[in-house]
Coordinates of C-alpha atoms and ligand atoms in Angstrom, one line a residue:
M148 CA 95.1 71.6 73.0
Q149 CA 98.5 70.4 74.1
V150 CA 100.7 72.1 76.7
P151 CA 103.7 73.8 75.1
P152 CA 106.1 71.0 73.9
A153 CA 108.8 70.1 76.3
M154 CA 112.1 72.0 75.8
A155 CA 110.8 74.0 72.8
N156 CA 112.6 77.4 72.6
L157 CA 113.6 77.4 76.2
N158 CA 116.7 79.5 75.6
V159 CA 115.1 81.8 73.0
T160 CA 114.3 85.4 73.8
V161 CA 112.0 87.4 71.6
R162 CA 112.5 91.2 71.6
S163 CA 109.8 93.6 70.6
S164 CA 109.5 97.3 71.3
G165 CA 112.7 97.1 73.4
I166 CA 111.3 94.5 75.7
D167 CA 112.4 90.8 76.1
F168 CA 109.8 88.1 76.1
P169 CA 110.4 84.3 76.7
G170 CA 110.5 82.6 73.2
H171 CA 109.1 79.5 74.8
L172 CA 105.7 81.2 74.9
H173 CA 106.0 84.2 72.5
T174 CA 106.9 84.6 68.9
L175 CA 107.1 87.8 66.8
Q176 CA 103.9 86.6 65.1
S177 CA 102.1 86.0 68.3
L178 CA 103.0 89.5 69.6
Q179 CA 101.8 90.9 66.3
Y180 CA 98.6 88.9 66.6
A181 CA 98.0 90.5 70.0
Q182 CA 98.5 94.0 68.6
E183 CA 95.8 93.3 66.0
F184 CA 93.6 91.3 68.4
Q185 CA 89.8 91.5 67.7
F186 CA 88.4 92.3 71.2
Q187 CA 84.7 91.8 71.7
D188 CA 82.6 94.1 74.0
T189 CA 81.8 91.0 76.1
D190 CA 85.5 90.2 76.7
T191 CA 87.1 90.6 80.1
V192 CA 90.8 91.2 80.0
I193 CA 93.1 90.7 83.0
I194 CA 96.2 92.9 82.7
T195 CA 99.1 92.3 85.0
Y196 CA 102.8 92.7 85.3
P197 CA 104.0 89.1 86.0
K198 CA 103.6 87.9 89.6
S199 CA 101.0 90.4 90.5
G200 CA 98.2 87.9 91.1
T201 CA 97.3 86.9 87.5
T202 CA 96.4 83.3 88.3
W203 CA 94.4 84.4 91.3
M204 CA 92.3 86.7 89.1
Q205 CA 91.9 84.1 86.4
E206 CA 90.5 81.8 89.0
I207 CA 88.2 84.4 90.5
L208 CA 86.8 85.4 87.1
T209 CA 86.3 81.8 86.0
L210 CA 84.2 81.3 89.1
I211 CA 82.3 84.5 88.8
Y212 CA 81.3 83.6 85.2
S213 CA 80.4 80.1 86.3
D214 CA 78.2 81.5 89.1
G215 CA 80.3 79.8 91.7
D216 CA 80.4 76.4 90.0
T217 CA 83.9 75.1 90.7
L218 CA 83.9 72.5 87.9
P219 CA 85.5 74.6 85.1
A220 CA 88.3 75.7 87.5
K221 CA 88.9 72.1 88.5
T222 CA 88.9 70.6 85.0
I223 CA 90.3 73.2 82.6
P224 CA 93.9 74.5 82.8
N225 CA 94.0 78.3 83.2
W226 CA 95.9 78.8 80.0
L227 CA 92.9 77.4 78.1
R228 CA 90.1 79.1 80.0
A229 CA 91.8 82.5 80.3
P230 CA 94.5 82.5 77.7
W231 CA 97.3 85.0 77.3
I232 CA 96.5 86.9 74.1
E233 CA 100.2 87.2 73.2
H234 CA 101.1 83.5 73.7
Y235 CA 101.7 81.5 70.5
Y236 CA 98.8 79.1 71.2
S237 CA 96.1 81.7 71.9
E238 CA 94.7 81.9 68.4
S239 CA 94.0 78.2 68.3
V240 CA 92.5 78.2 71.8
L241 CA 90.3 81.2 71.1
V242 CA 88.9 79.8 67.9
N243 CA 86.2 77.9 69.9
K244 CA 85.3 80.6 72.3
S245 CA 82.4 82.9 71.5
D246 CA 81.3 85.3 74.2
H247 CA 82.2 86.2 77.7
R248 CA 85.8 85.3 77.1
I249 CA 88.3 85.8 79.9
L250 CA 91.6 86.9 78.4
T251 CA 95.0 87.6 80.0
S252 CA 97.9 89.8 79.1
H253 CA 101.2 90.9 80.5
L254 CA 101.8 93.3 77.7
P255 CA 102.4 97.0 78.1
Y256 CA 99.6 99.3 77.1
H257 CA 101.0 100.4 73.8
F258 CA 100.8 96.9 72.4
L259 CA 97.1 96.6 73.0
A260 CA 96.0 100.2 72.7
K261 CA 94.7 100.2 69.2
P262 CA 92.5 97.1 69.3
L263 CA 91.3 97.8 72.9
K264 CA 90.1 101.3 72.0
Q265 CA 88.0 99.9 69.2
S266 CA 86.0 97.8 71.7
N267 CA 84.2 98.2 75.0
A268 CA 86.0 95.2 76.5
K269 CA 86.3 95.3 80.3
V270 CA 89.9 95.7 81.5
I271 CA 90.9 94.6 85.0
Y272 CA 94.4 95.8 86.1
V273 CA 95.8 93.8 89.0
A274 CA 98.6 95.6 90.8
R275 CA 100.9 94.4 93.6
N276 CA 103.5 95.9 95.8
P277 CA 106.6 95.8 93.5
K278 CA 108.8 94.7 96.4
D279 CA 106.8 91.5 96.7
I280 CA 106.7 91.2 92.9
V281 CA 110.4 91.2 92.5
V282 CA 110.7 88.5 95.2
S283 CA 108.1 86.3 93.6
F284 CA 109.6 86.9 90.1
Y285 CA 113.1 86.0 91.4
H286 CA 111.8 82.7 92.8
F287 CA 109.8 82.1 89.6
H288 CA 113.0 82.5 87.6
K289 CA 114.6 79.7 89.6
I290 CA 111.9 77.2 88.6
A291 CA 111.0 78.4 85.1
N292 CA 113.5 77.1 82.6
F293 CA 112.2 79.5 79.9
L294 CA 113.5 82.5 81.9
P295 CA 117.2 83.4 82.3
E296 CA 119.1 82.3 85.4
P297 CA 118.4 85.1 87.9
G298 CA 121.8 85.1 89.7
T299 CA 121.7 86.3 93.3
F300 CA 118.6 88.1 94.6
G301 CA 120.7 91.4 94.7
E302 CA 121.7 90.9 91.0
F303 CA 118.1 90.2 90.0
L304 CA 116.8 93.2 92.0
D305 CA 119.3 95.5 90.2
K306 CA 118.0 94.3 86.8
F307 CA 114.4 94.6 87.9
L308 CA 114.9 98.2 89.0
I309 CA 116.2 99.3 85.6
G310 CA 113.6 97.2 83.7
E311 CA 116.2 94.8 82.2
V312 CA 114.1 91.7 82.9
N313 CA 111.7 89.8 80.7
F314 CA 108.5 91.7 80.3
G315 CA 110.3 95.0 80.8
S316 CA 109.9 97.7 83.5
W317 CA 107.3 97.3 86.2
F318 CA 107.3 101.2 86.6
E319 CA 106.6 101.7 82.9
H320 CA 103.9 99.0 82.9
I321 CA 101.8 100.4 85.7
K322 CA 102.3 104.1 84.7
E323 CA 101.4 103.5 81.0
W324 CA 98.3 101.5 81.8
Q325 CA 97.2 103.9 84.5
S326 CA 97.6 107.0 82.3
H327 CA 95.1 105.6 79.8
R328 CA 92.6 104.2 82.2
D329 CA 90.0 106.9 81.4
E330 CA 90.0 105.8 77.8
L331 CA 89.1 102.3 78.7
N332 CA 86.4 100.3 80.6
F333 CA 88.8 99.9 83.4
L334 CA 89.0 98.6 87.0
F335 CA 92.1 98.9 89.2
I336 CA 92.4 96.3 91.9
T337 CA 95.3 95.2 94.0
Y338 CA 96.7 91.8 95.3
E339 CA 96.7 93.3 98.7
E340 CA 93.0 94.2 98.5
L341 CA 92.2 90.6 97.5
K342 CA 94.2 89.3 100.3
K343 CA 92.6 91.7 102.9
D344 CA 89.0 91.0 102.0
L345 CA 88.4 88.5 99.2
R346 CA 84.6 88.6 99.7
K347 CA 84.5 92.4 99.3
S348 CA 86.8 92.2 96.3
V349 CA 84.6 89.6 94.6
T350 CA 81.6 91.8 95.1
K351 CA 83.5 94.8 93.6
L352 CA 84.4 92.6 90.6
C353 CA 80.8 91.5 90.2
N354 CA 79.7 95.1 90.1
F355 CA 82.2 96.0 87.5
L356 CA 81.4 93.0 85.4
E357 CA 77.7 93.6 85.8
H358 CA 77.4 90.0 86.9
P359 CA 75.5 89.9 90.2
L360 CA 75.8 86.7 92.2
L361 CA 73.7 85.1 95.0
P362 CA 75.4 85.0 98.4
N363 CA 76.0 81.3 98.2
A364 CA 77.9 81.7 94.9
V365 CA 80.1 84.3 96.5
D366 CA 80.7 81.9 99.4
A367 CA 81.8 79.2 96.9
I368 CA 84.2 81.6 95.2
V369 CA 85.7 82.8 98.5
R370 CA 86.1 79.2 99.7
H371 CA 87.7 78.0 96.4
C372 CA 90.1 81.0 95.9
T373 CA 92.1 80.8 99.1
F374 CA 95.8 80.2 98.6
E375 CA 95.6 76.9 100.5
N376 CA 92.9 75.6 98.3
M377 CA 94.2 76.9 95.0
K378 CA 97.7 75.6 95.5
E379 CA 96.3 72.0 95.3
N380 CA 94.5 72.7 92.0
K381 CA 96.5 71.1 89.2
M382 CA 94.7 73.3 86.7
I383 CA 96.5 76.4 88.0
N384 CA 99.6 75.2 90.0
Y385 CA 101.5 74.3 86.8
T386 CA 102.2 70.8 87.9
L387 CA 100.7 69.7 84.5
I388 CA 103.7 71.3 82.8
P389 CA 106.7 69.0 82.4
K390 CA 109.6 69.5 84.8
E391 CA 111.9 70.4 81.9
I392 CA 109.9 73.6 81.6
I393 CA 108.9 74.3 85.2
N394 CA 111.1 72.5 87.7
H395 CA 108.9 71.9 90.7
E396 CA 111.8 70.3 92.5
R397 CA 113.4 73.8 92.8
G398 CA 110.3 75.5 94.1
K399 CA 106.5 75.9 93.8
F400 CA 104.6 78.2 91.5
M401 CA 102.1 78.7 94.3
R402 CA 104.9 79.7 96.6
K403 CA 103.8 81.6 99.7
G404 CA 100.9 83.8 98.7
V405 CA 101.5 86.4 101.4
V406 CA 101.8 90.2 101.6
G407 CA 105.2 91.6 102.7
D408 CA 107.5 88.6 102.0
W409 CA 110.0 91.2 100.7
K410 CA 110.9 91.8 104.3
E411 CA 112.5 88.3 104.3
H412 CA 114.6 89.1 101.3
F413 CA 115.7 92.8 101.2
T414 CA 118.7 94.2 103.1
H415 CA 118.3 97.7 104.6
E416 CA 120.4 99.1 101.7
Q417 CA 118.3 97.4 99.1
K418 CA 115.1 98.8 100.7
Q419 CA 116.5 102.3 100.7
A420 CA 117.7 102.0 97.1
F421 CA 114.3 100.6 96.0
E422 CA 112.3 103.4 97.7
K423 CA 114.5 106.1 96.2
I424 CA 114.0 104.7 92.7
F425 CA 110.3 104.2 93.4
Q426 CA 109.9 107.9 94.4
N427 CA 111.8 109.1 91.3
E428 CA 109.8 106.9 89.0
M429 CA 106.4 107.4 90.5
S430 CA 106.4 111.0 91.7
N431 CA 105.0 112.5 88.5
S432 CA 102.3 109.8 88.2
N433 CA 98.9 110.2 89.8
I434 CA 98.9 106.6 90.9
T435 CA 97.9 106.0 94.5
L436 CA 98.7 102.5 95.6
N437 CA 96.4 101.7 98.4
Y438 CA 99.0 99.7 100.3
P439 CA 102.2 100.7 102.0
L440 CA 105.3 100.1 99.9
Ligands
A3P741 P1 104.3 84.4 95.7 O1 105.4 83.9 94.8 O2 104.6 85.6 96.4 O3 103.8 83.3 96.6 P2 101.0 85.4 89.0 O4 99.8 84.5 88.9 O5 100.8 86.8 88.5 O6 102.2 84.8 88.3 O7 101.4 85.6 90.5 C1 101.8 84.5 91.3 C2 101.8 85.0 92.7 O8 100.5 85.0 93.2 C3 102.6 84.0 93.7 O9 103.1 84.8 94.7 C4 101.4 83.1 94.1 O10 101.7 82.4 95.3 C5 100.4 84.2 94.3 N1 99.0 83.6 94.4 C6 98.3 82.9 93.5 N2 97.1 82.5 93.9 C7 97.0 83.1 95.2 C8 96.0 83.1 96.2 N3 94.8 82.4 96.0 N4 96.2 83.8 97.3 C9 97.3 84.5 97.5 N5 98.3 84.5 96.6 C10 98.2 83.8 95.4

């Protein structure tokens, strides 16, 4: 399996259900494929809005299913071992995988609702403080040549708050997935939880996955999945991708890996405006984010 060809469709946007997706990775056919995806009961699906800790969870799950053996994580790129269902290459990658597949998706719930409900696949929703997401997403736009130029941080923030960015509204994404959690085999976990206590989070994940591990396997996972260690792993830091697609001279994919970096970016006015919109958007949802906004 090759990486996506350099320069292919970098300036193309694919629009589906009112949401823009980068045409470098998505086609209308690949989005349709996702909507008709044949989940298996043994599948584990990572669901995230971009920049919520997707790659981190891909790495943790890879190591849980390898019982702490770091070899797969060090030798197989994440897009092959935990492919995004909606990316154009996923069908060809998945053809050789049988059971205990790790799958990834940034899609809103309604894209996957029908096929997911027909299976008992395990769904892990990773959430992150949206203020940190918008900062991370902004920096990612600067290095990812398949995303539009973000403009200033303030301009990007305005677009994020009204959902006019690639992958759509963060608010809609989390609200829609959460409102259907009882219909699914579902675990909600946050980036902040992983950051606060990775060992406890790994144990929580193992319980949900019904995949118990010996303490030394958990030790190996906790050691491998730190930011400092993962940022050197070529299989997940995207340095395998040509610089025409991800320009590492402009910044790193594994950028800071901290909680609260928004404080370095938001003005007081931006913070106030964000919190007002957050209250309006989230007040009718029964979502309790277990971290301060
Ligand atoms: P920052 O840009 O804030 O550093 P995703 O994988 O969903 O695209 O999210 C990427 C974000 O997760 C980046 O955030 C990246 O640094 C962070 N990340 C990835 N692995 C991490 C780890 N092991 N520990 C902490 N943060 C991690």
